[in-house]
CSV table of N, CA, C and O in Angstrom, one decimal:
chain,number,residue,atom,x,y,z
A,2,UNK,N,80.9,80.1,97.6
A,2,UNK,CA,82.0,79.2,97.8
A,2,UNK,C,81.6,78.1,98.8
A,2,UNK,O,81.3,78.3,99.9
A,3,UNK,N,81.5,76.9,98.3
A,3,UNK,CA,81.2,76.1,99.0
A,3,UNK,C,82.6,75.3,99.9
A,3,UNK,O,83.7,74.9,99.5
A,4,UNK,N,82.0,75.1,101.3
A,4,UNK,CA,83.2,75.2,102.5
A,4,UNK,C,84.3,74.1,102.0
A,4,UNK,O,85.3,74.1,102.6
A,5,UNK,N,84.1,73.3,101.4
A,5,UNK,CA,85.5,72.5,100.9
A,5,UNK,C,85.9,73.0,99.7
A,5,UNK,O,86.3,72.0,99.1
A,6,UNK,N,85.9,74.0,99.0
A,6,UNK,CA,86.1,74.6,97.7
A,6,UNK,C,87.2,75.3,97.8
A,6,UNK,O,87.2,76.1,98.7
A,7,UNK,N,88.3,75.2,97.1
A,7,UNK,CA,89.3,75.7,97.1
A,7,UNK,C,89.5,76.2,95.7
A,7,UNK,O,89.4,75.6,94.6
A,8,UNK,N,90.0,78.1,96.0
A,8,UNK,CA,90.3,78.5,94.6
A,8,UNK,C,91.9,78.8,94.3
A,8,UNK,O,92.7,79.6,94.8
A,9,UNK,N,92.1,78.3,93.7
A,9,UNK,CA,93.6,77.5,92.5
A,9,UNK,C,94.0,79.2,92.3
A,9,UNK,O,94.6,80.0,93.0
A,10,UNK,N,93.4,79.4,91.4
A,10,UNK,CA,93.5,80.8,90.6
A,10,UNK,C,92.6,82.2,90.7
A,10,UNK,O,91.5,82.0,90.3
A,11,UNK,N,92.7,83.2,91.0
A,11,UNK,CA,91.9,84.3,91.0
A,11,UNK,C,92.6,85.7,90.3
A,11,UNK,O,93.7,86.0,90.8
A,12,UNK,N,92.1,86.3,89.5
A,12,UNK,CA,93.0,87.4,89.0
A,12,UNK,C,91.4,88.6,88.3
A,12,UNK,O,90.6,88.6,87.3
A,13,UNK,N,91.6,89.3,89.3
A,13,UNK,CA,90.1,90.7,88.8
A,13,UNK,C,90.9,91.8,88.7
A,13,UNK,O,90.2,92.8,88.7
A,14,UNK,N,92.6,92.0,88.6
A,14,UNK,CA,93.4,92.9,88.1
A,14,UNK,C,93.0,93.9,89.5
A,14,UNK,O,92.7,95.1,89.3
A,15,UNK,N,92.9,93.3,90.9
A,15,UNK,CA,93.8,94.5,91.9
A,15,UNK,C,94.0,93.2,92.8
A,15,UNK,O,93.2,92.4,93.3
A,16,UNK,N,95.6,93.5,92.8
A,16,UNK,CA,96.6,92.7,94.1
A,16,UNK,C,95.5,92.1,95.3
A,16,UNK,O,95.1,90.9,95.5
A,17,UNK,N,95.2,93.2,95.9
A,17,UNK,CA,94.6,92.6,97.1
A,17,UNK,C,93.4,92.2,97.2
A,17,UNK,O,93.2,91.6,98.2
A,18,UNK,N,92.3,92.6,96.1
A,18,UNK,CA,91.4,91.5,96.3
A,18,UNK,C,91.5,90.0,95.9
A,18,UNK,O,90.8,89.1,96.2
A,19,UNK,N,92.7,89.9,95.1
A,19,UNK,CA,93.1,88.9,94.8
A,19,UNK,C,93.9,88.1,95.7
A,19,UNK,O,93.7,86.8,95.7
A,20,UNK,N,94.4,88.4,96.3
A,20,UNK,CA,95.1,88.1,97.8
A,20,UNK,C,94.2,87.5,98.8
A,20,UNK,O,94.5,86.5,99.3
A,21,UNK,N,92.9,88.3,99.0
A,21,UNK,CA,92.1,88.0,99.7
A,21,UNK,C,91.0,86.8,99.8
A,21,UNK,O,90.8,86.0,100.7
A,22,UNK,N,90.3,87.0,98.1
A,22,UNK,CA,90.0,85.7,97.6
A,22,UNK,C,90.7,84.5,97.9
A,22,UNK,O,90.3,83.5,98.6
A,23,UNK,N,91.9,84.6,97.3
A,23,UNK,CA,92.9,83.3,97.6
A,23,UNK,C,92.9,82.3,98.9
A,23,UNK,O,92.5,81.2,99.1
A,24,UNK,N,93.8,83.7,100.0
A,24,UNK,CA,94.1,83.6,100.9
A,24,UNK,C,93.2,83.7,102.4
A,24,UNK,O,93.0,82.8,103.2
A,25,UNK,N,92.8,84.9,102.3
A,25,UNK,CA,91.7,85.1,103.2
A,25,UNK,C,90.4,84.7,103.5
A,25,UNK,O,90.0,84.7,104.6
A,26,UNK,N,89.5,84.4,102.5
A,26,UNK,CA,88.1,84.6,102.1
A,26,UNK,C,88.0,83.0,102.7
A,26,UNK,O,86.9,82.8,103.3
A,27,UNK,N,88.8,81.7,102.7
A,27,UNK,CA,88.2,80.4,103.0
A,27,UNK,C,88.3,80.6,104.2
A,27,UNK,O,87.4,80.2,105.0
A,28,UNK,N,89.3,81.3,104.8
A,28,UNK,CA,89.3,81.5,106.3
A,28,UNK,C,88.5,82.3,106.9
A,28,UNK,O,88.5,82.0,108.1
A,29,UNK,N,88.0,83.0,106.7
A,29,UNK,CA,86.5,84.0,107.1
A,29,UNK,C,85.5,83.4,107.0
A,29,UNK,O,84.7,83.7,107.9
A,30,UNK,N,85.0,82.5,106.0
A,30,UNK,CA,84.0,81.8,106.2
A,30,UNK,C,84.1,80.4,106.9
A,30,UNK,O,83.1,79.8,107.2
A,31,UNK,N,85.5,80.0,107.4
A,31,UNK,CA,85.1,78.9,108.0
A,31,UNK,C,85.0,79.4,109.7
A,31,UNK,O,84.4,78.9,110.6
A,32,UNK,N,85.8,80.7,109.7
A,32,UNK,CA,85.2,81.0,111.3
A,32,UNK,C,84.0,81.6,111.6
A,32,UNK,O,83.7,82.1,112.7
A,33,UNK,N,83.0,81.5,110.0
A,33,UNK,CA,81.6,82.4,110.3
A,33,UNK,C,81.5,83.7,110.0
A,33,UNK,O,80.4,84.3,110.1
A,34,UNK,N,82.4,84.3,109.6
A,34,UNK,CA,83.0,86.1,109.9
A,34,UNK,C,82.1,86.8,108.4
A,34,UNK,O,81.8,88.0,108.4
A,35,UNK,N,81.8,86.0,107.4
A,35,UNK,CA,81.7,86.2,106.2
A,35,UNK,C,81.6,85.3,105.4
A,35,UNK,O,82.1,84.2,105.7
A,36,UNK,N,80.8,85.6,104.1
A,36,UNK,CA,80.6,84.5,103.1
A,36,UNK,C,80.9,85.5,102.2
A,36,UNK,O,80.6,86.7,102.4
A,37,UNK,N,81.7,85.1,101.1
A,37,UNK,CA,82.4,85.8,100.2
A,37,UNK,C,81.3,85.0,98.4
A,37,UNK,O,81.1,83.8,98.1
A,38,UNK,N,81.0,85.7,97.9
A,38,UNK,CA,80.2,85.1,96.0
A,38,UNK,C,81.4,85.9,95.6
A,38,UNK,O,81.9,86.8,96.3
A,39,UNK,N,81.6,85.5,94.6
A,39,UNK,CA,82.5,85.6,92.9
A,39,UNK,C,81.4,85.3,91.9
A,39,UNK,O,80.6,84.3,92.0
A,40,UNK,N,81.3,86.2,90.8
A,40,UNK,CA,80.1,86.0,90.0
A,40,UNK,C,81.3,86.3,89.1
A,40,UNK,O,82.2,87.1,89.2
A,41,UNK,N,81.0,85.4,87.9
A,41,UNK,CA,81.9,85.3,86.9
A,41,UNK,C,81.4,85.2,85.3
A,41,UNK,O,81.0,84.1,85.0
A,42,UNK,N,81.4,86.0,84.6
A,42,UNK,CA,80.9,86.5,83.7
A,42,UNK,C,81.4,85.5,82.4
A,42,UNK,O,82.6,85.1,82.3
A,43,UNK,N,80.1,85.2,81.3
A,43,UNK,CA,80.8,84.3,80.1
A,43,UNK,C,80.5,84.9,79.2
A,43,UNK,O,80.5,84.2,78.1
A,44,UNK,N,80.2,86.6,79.3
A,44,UNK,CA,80.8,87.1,78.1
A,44,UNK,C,81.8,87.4,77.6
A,44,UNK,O,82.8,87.7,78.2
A,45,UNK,N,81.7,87.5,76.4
A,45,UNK,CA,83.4,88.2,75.9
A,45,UNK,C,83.0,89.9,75.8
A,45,UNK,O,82.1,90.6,75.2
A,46,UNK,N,83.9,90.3,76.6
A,46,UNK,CA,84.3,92.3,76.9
A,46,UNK,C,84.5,92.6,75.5
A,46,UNK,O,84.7,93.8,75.1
């Protein structure tokens, strides 16, 4: 995630990592605390 990147949408089907991504994860990395990857797959399941 690059530090002005903002994510709109996130859904990996559990509430709170989804919550976290959203909400928490730009704030962890801008205080240094963590760097959060999303690797996002372009196959079809």
């Amino acid at each position: 995630m690059q530090p002005d990147e903002v994510v709109k949408s996130f859904d990996c089907g559990d509430k709170d990592l989804n919550e976290f991504i959203i909400d928490e994860a730009p704030l962890y990395h801008k205080a240094l605390l963590a760097v959060t990857y999303v690797l996002e797959s372009t196959e079809n399941l």
